[in-house]
Short mmCIF file of C-alpha atoms in Angstrom, two decimals:
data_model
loop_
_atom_site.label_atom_id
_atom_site.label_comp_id
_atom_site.label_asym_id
_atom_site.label_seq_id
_atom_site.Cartn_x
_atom_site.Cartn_y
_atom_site.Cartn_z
CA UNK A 1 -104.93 -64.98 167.80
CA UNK A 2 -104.90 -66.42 171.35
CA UNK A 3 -101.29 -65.79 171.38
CA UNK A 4 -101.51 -62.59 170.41
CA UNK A 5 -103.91 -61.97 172.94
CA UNK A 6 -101.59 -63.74 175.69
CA UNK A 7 -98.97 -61.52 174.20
CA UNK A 8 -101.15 -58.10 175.11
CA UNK A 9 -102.17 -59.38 178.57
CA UNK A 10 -98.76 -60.57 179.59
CA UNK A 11 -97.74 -57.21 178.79
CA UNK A 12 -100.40 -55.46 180.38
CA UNK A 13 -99.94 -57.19 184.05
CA UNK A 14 -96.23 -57.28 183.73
CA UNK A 15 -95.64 -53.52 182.57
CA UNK A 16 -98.06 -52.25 185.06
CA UNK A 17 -100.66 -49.26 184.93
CA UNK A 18 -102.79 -51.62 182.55
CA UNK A 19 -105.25 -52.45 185.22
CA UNK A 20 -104.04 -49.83 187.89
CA UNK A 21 -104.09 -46.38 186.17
CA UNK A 22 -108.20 -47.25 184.66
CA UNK A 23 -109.31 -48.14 188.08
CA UNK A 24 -107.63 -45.53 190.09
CA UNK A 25 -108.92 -42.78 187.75
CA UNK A 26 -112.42 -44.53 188.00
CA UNK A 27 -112.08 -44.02 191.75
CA UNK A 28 -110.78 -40.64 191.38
CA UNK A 29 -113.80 -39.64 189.58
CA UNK A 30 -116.65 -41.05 191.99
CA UNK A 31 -114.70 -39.85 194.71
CA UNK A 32 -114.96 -36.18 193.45
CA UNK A 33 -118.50 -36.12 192.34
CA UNK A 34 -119.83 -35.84 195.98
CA UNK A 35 -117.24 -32.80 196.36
CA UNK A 36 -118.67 -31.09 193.54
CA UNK A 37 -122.54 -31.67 193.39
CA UNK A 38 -122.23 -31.97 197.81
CA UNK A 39 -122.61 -35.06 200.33
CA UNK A 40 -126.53 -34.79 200.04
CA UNK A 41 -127.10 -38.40 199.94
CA UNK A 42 -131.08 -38.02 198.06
CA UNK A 43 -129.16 -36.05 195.05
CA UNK A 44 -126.13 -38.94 195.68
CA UNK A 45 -128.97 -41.97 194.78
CA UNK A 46 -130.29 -40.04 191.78
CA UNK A 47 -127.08 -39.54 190.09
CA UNK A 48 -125.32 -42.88 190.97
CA UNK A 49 -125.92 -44.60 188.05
CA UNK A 50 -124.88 -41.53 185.59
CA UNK A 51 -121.83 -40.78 187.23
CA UNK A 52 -120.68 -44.28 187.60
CA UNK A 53 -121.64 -44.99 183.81
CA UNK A 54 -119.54 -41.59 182.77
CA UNK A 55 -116.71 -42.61 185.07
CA UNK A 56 -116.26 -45.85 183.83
CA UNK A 57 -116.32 -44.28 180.05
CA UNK A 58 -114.00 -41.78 181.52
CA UNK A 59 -111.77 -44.45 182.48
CA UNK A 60 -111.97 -46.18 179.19
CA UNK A 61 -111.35 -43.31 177.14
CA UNK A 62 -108.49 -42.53 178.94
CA UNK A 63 -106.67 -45.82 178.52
CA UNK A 64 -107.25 -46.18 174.74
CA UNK A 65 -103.62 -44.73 173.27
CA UNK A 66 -101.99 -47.74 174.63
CA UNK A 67 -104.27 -50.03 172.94
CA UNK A 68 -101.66 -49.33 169.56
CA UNK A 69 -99.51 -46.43 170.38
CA UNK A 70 -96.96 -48.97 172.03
CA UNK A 71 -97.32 -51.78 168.51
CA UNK A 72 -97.25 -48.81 166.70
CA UNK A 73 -93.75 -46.93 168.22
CA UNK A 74 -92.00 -50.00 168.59
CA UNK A 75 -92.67 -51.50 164.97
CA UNK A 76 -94.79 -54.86 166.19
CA UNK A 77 -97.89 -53.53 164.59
CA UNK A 78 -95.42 -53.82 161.14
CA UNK A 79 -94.78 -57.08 162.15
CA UNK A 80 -98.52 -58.05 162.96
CA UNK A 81 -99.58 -56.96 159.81
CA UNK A 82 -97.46 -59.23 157.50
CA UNK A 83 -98.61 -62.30 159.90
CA UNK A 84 -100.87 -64.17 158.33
CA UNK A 85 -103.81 -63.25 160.60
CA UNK A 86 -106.05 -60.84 158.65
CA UNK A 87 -106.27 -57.10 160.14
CA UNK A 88 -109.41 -57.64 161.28
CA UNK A 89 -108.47 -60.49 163.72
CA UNK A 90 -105.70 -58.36 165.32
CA UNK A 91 -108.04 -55.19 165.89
CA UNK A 92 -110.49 -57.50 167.29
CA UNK A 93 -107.82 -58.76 169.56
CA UNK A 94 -106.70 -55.74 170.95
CA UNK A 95 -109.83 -54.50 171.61
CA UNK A 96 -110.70 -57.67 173.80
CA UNK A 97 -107.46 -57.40 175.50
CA UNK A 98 -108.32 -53.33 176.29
CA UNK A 99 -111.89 -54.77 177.97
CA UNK A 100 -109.97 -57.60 179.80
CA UNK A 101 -107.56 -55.15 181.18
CA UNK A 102 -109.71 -52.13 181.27
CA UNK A 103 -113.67 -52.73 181.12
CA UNK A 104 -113.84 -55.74 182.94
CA UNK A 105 -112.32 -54.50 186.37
CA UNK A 106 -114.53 -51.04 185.91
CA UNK A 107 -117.64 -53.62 185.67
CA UNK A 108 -116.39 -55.38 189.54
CA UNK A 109 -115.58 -52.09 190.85
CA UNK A 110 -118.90 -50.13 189.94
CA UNK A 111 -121.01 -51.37 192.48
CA UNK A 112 -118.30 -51.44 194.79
CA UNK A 113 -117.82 -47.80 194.26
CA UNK A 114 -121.61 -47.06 194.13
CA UNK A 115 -121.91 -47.56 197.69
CA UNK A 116 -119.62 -44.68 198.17
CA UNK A 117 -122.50 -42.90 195.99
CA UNK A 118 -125.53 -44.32 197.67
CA UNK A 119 -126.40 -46.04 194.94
CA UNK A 120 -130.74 -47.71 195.64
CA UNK A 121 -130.36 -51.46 196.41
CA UNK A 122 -131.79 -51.91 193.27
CA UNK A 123 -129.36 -49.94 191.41
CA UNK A 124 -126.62 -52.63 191.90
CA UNK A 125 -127.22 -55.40 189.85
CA UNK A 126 -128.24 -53.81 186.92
CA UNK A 127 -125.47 -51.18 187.11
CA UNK A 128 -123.17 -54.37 186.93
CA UNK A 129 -125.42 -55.87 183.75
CA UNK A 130 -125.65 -52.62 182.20
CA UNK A 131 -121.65 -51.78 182.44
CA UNK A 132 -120.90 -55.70 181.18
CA UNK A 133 -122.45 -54.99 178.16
CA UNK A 134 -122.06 -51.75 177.47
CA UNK A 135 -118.45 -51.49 177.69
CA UNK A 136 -117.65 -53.90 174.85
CA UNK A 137 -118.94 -51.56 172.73
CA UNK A 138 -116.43 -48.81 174.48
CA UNK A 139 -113.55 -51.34 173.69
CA UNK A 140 -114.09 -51.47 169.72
CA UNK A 141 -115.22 -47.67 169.64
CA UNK A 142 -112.32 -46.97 170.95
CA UNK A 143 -110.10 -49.26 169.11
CA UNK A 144 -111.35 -47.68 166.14
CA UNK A 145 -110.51 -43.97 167.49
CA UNK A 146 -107.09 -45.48 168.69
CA UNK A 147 -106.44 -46.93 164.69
CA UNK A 148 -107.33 -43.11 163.57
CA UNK A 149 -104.99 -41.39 165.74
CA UNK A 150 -101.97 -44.01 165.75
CA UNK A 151 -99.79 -41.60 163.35
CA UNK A 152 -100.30 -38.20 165.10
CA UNK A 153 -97.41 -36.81 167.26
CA UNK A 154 -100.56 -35.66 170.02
CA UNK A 155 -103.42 -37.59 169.14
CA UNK A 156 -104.65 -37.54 172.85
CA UNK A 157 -106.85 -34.71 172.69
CA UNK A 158 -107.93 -35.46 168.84
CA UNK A 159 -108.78 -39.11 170.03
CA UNK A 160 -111.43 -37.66 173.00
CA UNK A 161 -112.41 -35.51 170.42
CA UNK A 162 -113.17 -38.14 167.78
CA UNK A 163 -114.53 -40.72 169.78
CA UNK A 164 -116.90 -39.52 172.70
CA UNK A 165 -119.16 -38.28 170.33
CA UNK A 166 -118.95 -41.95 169.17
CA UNK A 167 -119.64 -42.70 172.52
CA UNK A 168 -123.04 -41.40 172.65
CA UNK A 169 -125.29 -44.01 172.06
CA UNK A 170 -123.56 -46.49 174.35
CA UNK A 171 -123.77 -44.14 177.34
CA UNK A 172 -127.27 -43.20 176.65
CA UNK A 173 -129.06 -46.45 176.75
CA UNK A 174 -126.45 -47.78 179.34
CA UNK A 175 -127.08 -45.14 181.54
CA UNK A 176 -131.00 -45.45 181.00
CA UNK A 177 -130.44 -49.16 182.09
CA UNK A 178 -128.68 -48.17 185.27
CA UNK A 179 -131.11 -45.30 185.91
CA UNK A 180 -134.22 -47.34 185.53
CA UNK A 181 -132.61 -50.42 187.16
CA UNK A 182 -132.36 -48.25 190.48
CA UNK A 183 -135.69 -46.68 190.44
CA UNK A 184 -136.76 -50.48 189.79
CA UNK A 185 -138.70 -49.59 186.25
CA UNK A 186 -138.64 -51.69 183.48
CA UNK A 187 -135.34 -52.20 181.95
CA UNK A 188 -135.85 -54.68 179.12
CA UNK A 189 -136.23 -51.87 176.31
CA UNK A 190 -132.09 -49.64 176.92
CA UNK A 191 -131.05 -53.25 177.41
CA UNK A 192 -132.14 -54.73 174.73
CA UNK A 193 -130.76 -51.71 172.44
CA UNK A 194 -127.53 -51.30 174.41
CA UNK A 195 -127.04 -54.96 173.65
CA UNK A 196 -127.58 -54.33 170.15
CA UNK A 197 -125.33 -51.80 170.18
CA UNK A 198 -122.65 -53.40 171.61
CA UNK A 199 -123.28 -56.40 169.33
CA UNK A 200 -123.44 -54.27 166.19
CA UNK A 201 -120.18 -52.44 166.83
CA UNK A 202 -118.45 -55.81 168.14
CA UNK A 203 -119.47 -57.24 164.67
CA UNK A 204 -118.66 -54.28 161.96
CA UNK A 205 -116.63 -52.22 163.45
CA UNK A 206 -113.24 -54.13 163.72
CA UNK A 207 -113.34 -53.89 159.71
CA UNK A 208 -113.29 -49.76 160.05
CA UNK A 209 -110.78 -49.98 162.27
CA UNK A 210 -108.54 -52.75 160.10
CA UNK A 211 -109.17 -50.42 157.31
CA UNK A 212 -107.86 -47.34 158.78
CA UNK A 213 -105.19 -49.28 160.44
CA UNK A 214 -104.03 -50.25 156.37
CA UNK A 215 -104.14 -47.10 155.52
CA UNK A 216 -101.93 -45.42 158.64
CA UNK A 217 -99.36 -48.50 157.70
CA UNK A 218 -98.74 -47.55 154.20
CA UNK B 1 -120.51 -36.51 128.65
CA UNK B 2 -121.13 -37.91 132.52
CA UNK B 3 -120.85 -36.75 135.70
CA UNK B 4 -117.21 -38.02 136.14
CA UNK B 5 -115.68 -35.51 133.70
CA UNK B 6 -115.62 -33.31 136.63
CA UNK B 7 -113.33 -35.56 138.55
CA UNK B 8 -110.49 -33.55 136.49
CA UNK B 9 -109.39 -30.81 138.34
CA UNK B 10 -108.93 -28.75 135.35
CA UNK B 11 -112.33 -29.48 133.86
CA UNK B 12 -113.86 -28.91 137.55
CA UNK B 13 -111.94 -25.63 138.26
CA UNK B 14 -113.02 -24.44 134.29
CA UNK B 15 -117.15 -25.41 134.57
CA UNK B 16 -117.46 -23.93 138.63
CA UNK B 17 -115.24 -20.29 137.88
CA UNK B 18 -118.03 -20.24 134.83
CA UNK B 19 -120.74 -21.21 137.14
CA UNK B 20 -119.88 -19.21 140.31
CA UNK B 21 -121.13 -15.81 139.62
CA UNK B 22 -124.24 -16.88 138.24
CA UNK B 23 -124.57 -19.06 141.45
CA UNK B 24 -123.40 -16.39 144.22
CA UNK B 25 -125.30 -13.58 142.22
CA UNK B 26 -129.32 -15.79 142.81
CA UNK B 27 -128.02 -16.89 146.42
CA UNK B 28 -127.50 -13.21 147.12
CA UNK B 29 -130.77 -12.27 145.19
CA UNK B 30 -133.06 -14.88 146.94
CA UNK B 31 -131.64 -14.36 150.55
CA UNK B 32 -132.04 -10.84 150.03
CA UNK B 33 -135.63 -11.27 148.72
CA UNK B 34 -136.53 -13.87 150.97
CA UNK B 35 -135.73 -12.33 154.20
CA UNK B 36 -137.02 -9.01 153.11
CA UNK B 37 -140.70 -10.60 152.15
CA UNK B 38 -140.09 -12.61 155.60
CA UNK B 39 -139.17 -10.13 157.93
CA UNK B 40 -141.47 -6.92 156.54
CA UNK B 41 -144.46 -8.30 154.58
CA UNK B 42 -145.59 -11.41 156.61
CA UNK B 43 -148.32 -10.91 159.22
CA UNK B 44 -147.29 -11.51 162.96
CA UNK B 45 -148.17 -14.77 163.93
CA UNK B 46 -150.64 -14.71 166.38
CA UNK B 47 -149.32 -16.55 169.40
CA UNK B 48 -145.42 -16.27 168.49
CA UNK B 49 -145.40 -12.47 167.48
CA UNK B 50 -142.70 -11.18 165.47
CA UNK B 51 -140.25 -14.08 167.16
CA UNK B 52 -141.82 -16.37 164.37
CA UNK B 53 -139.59 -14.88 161.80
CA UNK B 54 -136.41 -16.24 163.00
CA UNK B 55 -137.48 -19.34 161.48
CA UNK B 56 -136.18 -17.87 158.12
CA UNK B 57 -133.22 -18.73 158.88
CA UNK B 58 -133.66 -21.29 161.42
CA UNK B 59 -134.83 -23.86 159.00
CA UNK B 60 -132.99 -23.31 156.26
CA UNK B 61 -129.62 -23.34 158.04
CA UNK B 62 -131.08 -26.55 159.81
CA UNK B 63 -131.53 -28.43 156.47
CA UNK B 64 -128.43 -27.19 155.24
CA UNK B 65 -126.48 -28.40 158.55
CA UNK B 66 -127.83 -32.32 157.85
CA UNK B 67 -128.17 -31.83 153.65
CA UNK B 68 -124.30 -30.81 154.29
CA UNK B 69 -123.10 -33.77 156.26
CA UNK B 70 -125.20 -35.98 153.10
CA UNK B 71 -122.98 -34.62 150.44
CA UNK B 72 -119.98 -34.99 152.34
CA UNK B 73 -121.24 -38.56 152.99
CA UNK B 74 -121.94 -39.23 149.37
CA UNK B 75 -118.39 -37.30 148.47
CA UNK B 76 -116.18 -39.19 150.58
CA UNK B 77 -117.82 -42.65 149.26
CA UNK B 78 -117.10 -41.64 145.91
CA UNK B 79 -113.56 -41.11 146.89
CA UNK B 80 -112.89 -44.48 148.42
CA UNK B 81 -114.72 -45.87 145.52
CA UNK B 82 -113.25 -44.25 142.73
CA UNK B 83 -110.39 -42.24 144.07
CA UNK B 84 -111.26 -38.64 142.78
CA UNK B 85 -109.37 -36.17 144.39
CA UNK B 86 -111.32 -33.57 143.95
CA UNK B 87 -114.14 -35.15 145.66
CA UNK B 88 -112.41 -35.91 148.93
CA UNK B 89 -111.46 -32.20 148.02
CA UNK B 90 -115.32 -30.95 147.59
CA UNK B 91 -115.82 -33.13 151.12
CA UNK B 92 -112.99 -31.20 153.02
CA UNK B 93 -114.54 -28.29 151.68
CA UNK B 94 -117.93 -28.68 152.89
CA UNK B 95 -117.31 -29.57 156.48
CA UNK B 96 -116.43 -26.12 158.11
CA UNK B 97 -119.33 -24.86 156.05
CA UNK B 98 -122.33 -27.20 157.41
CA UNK B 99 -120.23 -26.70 160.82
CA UNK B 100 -121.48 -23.07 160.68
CA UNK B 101 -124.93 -23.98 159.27
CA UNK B 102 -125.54 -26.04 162.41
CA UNK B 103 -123.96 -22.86 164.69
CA UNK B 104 -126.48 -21.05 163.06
CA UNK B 105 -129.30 -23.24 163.65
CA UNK B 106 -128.40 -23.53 167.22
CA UNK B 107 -127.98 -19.95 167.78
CA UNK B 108 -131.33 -19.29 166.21
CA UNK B 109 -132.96 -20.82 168.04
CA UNK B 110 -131.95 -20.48 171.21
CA UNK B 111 -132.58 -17.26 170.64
CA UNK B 112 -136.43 -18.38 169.59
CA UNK B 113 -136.27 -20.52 172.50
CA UNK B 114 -135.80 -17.48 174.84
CA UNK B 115 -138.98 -16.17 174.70
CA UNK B 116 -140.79 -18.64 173.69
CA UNK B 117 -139.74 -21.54 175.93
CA UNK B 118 -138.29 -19.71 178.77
CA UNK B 119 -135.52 -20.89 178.33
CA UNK B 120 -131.97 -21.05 175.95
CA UNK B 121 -131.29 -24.48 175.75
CA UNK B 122 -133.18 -27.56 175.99
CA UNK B 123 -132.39 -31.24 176.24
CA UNK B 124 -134.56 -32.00 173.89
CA UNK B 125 -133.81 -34.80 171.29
CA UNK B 126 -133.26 -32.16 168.31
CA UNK B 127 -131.25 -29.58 169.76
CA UNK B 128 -129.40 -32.69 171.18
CA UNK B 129 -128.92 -33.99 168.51
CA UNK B 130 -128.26 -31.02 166.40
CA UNK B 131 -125.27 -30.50 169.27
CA UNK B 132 -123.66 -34.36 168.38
CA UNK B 133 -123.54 -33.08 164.79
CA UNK B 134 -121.70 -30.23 165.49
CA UNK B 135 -119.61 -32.21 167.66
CA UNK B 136 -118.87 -34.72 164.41
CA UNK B 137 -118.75 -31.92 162.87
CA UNK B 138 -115.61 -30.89 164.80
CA UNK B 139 -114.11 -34.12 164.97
CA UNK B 140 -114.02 -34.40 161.62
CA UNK B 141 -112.54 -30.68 160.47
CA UNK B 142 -109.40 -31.12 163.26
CA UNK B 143 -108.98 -34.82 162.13
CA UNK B 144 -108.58 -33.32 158.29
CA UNK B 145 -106.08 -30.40 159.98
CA UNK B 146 -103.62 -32.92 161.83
CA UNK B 147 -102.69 -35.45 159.19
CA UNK B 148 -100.17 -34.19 156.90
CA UNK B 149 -99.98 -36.59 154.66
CA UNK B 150 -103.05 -35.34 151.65
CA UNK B 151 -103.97 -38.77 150.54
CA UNK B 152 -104.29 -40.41 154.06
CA UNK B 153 -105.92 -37.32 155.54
CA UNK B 154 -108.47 -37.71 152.93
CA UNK B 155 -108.68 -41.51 153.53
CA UNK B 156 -109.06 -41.46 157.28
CA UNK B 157 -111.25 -39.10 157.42
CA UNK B 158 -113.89 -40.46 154.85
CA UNK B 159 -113.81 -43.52 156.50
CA UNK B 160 -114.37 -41.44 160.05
CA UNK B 161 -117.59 -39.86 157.24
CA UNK B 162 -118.96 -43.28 157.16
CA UNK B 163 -118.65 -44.38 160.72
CA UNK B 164 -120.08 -40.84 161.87
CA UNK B 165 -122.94 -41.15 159.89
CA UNK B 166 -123.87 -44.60 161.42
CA UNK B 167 -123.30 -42.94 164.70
CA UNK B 168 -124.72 -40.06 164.07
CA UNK B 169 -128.14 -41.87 162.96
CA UNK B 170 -127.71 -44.13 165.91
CA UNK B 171 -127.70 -40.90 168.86
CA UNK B 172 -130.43 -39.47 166.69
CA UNK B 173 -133.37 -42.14 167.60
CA UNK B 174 -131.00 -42.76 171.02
CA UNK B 175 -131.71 -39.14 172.06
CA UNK B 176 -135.40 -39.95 171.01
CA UNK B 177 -135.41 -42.38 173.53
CA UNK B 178 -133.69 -40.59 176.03
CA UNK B 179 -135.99 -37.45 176.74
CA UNK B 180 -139.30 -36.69 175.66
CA UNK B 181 -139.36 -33.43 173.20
CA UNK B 182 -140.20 -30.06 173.22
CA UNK B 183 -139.56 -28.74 170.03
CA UNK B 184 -142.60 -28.61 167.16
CA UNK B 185 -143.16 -31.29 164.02
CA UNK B 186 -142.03 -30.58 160.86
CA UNK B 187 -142.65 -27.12 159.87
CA UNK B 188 -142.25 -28.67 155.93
CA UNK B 189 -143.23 -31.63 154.25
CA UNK B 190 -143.85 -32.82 150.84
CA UNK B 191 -147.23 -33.32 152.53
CA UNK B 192 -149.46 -30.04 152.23
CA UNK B 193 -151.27 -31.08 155.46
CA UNK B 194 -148.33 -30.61 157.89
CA UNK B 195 -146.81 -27.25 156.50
CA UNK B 196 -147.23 -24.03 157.77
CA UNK B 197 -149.54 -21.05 156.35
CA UNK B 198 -148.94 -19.99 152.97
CA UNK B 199 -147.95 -17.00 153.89
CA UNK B 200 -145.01 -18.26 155.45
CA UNK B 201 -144.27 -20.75 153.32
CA UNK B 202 -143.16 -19.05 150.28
CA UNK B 203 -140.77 -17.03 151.62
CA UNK B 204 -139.30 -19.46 153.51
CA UNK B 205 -138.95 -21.56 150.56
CA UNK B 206 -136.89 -18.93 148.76
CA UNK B 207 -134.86 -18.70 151.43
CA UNK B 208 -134.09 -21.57 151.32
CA UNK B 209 -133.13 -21.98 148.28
CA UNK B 210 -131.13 -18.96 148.44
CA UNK B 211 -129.10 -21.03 151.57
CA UNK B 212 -128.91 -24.06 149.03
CA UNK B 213 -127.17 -21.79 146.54
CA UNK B 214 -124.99 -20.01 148.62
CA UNK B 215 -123.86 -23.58 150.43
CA UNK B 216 -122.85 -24.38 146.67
CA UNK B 217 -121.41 -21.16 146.20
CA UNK B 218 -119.12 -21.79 149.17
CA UNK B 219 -118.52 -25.31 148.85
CA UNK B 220 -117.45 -24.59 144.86
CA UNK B 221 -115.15 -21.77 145.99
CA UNK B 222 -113.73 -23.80 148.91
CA UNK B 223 -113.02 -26.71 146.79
CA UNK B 224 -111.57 -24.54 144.29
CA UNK B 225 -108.80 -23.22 146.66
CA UNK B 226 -108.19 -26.25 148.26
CA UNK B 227 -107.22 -27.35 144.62
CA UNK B 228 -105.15 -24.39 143.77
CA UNK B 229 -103.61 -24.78 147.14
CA UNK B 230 -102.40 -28.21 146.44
CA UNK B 231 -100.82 -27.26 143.23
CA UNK B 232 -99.05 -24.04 144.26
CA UNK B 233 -97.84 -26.73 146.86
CA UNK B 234 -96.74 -29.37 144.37
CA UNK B 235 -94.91 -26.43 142.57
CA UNK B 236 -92.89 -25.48 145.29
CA UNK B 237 -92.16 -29.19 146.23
CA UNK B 238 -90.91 -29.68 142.10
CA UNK B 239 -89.20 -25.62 142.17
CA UNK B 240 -87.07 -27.23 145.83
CA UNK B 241 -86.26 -30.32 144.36
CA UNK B 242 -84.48 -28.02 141.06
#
């Protein structure tokens, strides 16, 4: 397992756009908001946490095909399977190495970027908590879409299509957090249910995606 | 004689063409009778006027949009279980069908909203949520469509049943939490207290059941053509292959 994961964060560095392409598009995103909704920095403060939270899942989403679609193309995901790790180890794998590669460096750059939004003082901290738990649950949610998809031609469009309805739950308390963290209310309830969340799907949801990935591999 | 008898095609396609008219024929009578007794001989409410008789079909759609997603549920188990095609069939069937029901129940009442409200749309926590089950919904009709493959198109997309569900229960009490509501209780219950007058309630009941029967009428139909599709198809593939 820890060499697979080596393995899938070798490649990511090495090949590029792993960390890059996530980030930029992260940036691209906060960096249009003000364009569209205007440079009103009162409006700015309220929406921070929202719009960071749906830029980071923005981000995520769009990095998910190349959690398997490169295994899957190239035949190591054939390979993988008749290793004697179980299915369930290698999904689990590849969804930690999408949230090392693409979560974890949206979590840093959030409250970096929520200056450029005017994010409250108060906001930052718990944008950072509320993204660093949240988007583990992004990672296997996604994996799972990703596992779905792997056999389509143009599963790009199908995958949004499938998973941000998935998504739902994760961005609502996670935003809440964020939201509530800024205007300095009580957070302990979202976090305590995002957290649960993101345990839940860490802890059940690899065996979907194993499933569907024995199925696409037959 | 059980319930898995029907898990042969033949049998299934036999017992439903026998069924079917006697089904579609009370669906047709009840909707007929029940909005006719609901939109003409029911009194006005007297706060909501005559917008209060949108809710015969407003409610019944509504149950039929969540009661739809159940049996699909409770199909596609049954096929990972067991392996019956014509359950993963009856499943396939069903989706586009509860898709509409929850159209319907949308549309309704944002057209009840309208007046009453103020306003189309709300983000309240059943309309919202009402809008992530269409949204499944979708995902789960255009996941069916792009898989080629029958028998893993049927696979991955009960499994997608089962993980929706979860999720689906999950942004129900998350949109709970989210925004405070503005839509009423439950306008039925198995407990008398809650339900509304009797003089709405029993047409709205047949209505009901008239959207019960025709949801079986469609999903029996639908199942039976996906069925006959799949063996005009296997004919072809044994007529090319000489």
């Amino acid at each position: 397992m820890r060499a697979l994961l080596a393995r899938d964060l070798r490649l990511a560095v090495r090949a590029g756009g792993g960390f890059g392409l996530g980030l930029s598009f992260f940036l691209i995103v906060t960096v249009l908001v003000p364009f569209g909704v205007g440079p009103e920095t009162a409006l700015l403060t309220r929406i921070a946490p929202g719009i960071l939270w749906i830029g980071a899942l923005l981000a995520c989403l769009l990095s998910l095909d190349r959690i398997l679609a490169l295994d899957w193309e190239d035949g190591t995901l054939d390979l993988l399977a008749t290793a004697p790790l179980p299915m369930e180890g290698i999904v689990s794998v590849k969804a930690l190495a999408h949230w090392i590669t693409t979560g974890l460096p949206l979590v840093l750059a959030a409250p970096v970027l929520g200056v450029l939004l005017n994010l409250a003082p108060g906001g930052y901290l718990w944008v950072l908590v509320s993204l660093a738990v949240g988007t583990p649950a992004l990672s296997v949610i996604g994996t799972f879409g990703a596992a779905l998809t792997i056999g389509l031609k143009r599963g790009g469009l199908l995958l949004s299509l499938l998973v941000l309805p998935l998504y739902v739950p994760t961005l609502i308390f996670g935003a809440e957090v964020a939201r509530r963290g800024a205007e300095e209310l009580d957070v302990a309830t979202p976090l305590m249910l995002l957290a649960g969340i993101s345990f839940g799907a860490v802890a059940l949801l690899p065996f979907a995606s194993a499933a569907v990935l024995r199925i696409n591999l037959r | 004689m059980s319930l898995w008898e029907y898990a042969n095609p033949v049998k299934f396609i036999r017992t439903t063409d026998m069924v079917l008219p006697w089904i579609s024929v009370l669906a047709v009578l009840c909707l007929v009778t029940g909005l006719i007794w609901g939109f003409f001989f029911t009194p006005e409410d007297y706060r909501q006027g005559s917008t209060v008789k949108i809710i015969y079909l407003h409610v019944p759609s509504a149950l039929m949009a969540i009661n739809a997603w159940m049996m699909m549920l409770v199909a596609s188990i049954i096929w990972i279980v067991r392996r019956h095609h014509v359950s993963a069939l009856a499943a396939r069937a069903a989706a586009p069908v509860g898709a509409v029901m929850t159209l319907i129940a949308l549309a309704t009442g944002a057209l009840w909203g309208q007046p009453m409200w103020g306003t189309w749309w709300a983000w309240d926590p059943r309309l919202t949520s009402f809008l992530i089950l269409f949204l499944f919904y979708l995902g789960y009709i255009a996941l069916w469509s792009a898989i080629e493959d029958d028998d893993t198109a049927a696979d991955l997309s009960s499994i997608l049943c089962l993980v929706g569900s979860v999720f689906a229960v999950l942004s129900r009490y998350a949109v709970n939490f989210w925004n405070q509501g503005l839509h009423q209780g439950a306008s039925l219950s198995l407990d008398k207290e809650e339900n509304v007058a009797d003089v709405f309630y029993f047409p709205l009941l047949v209505c009901i059941a008239g959207f019960v029967l025709l949801f079986v009428a469609l999903v029996f139909l639908r199942t039976q053509t996906e069925i006959r599709a799949r063996r005009t198809r296997a004919l072809i593939a044994r007529e090319q292959r000489g």
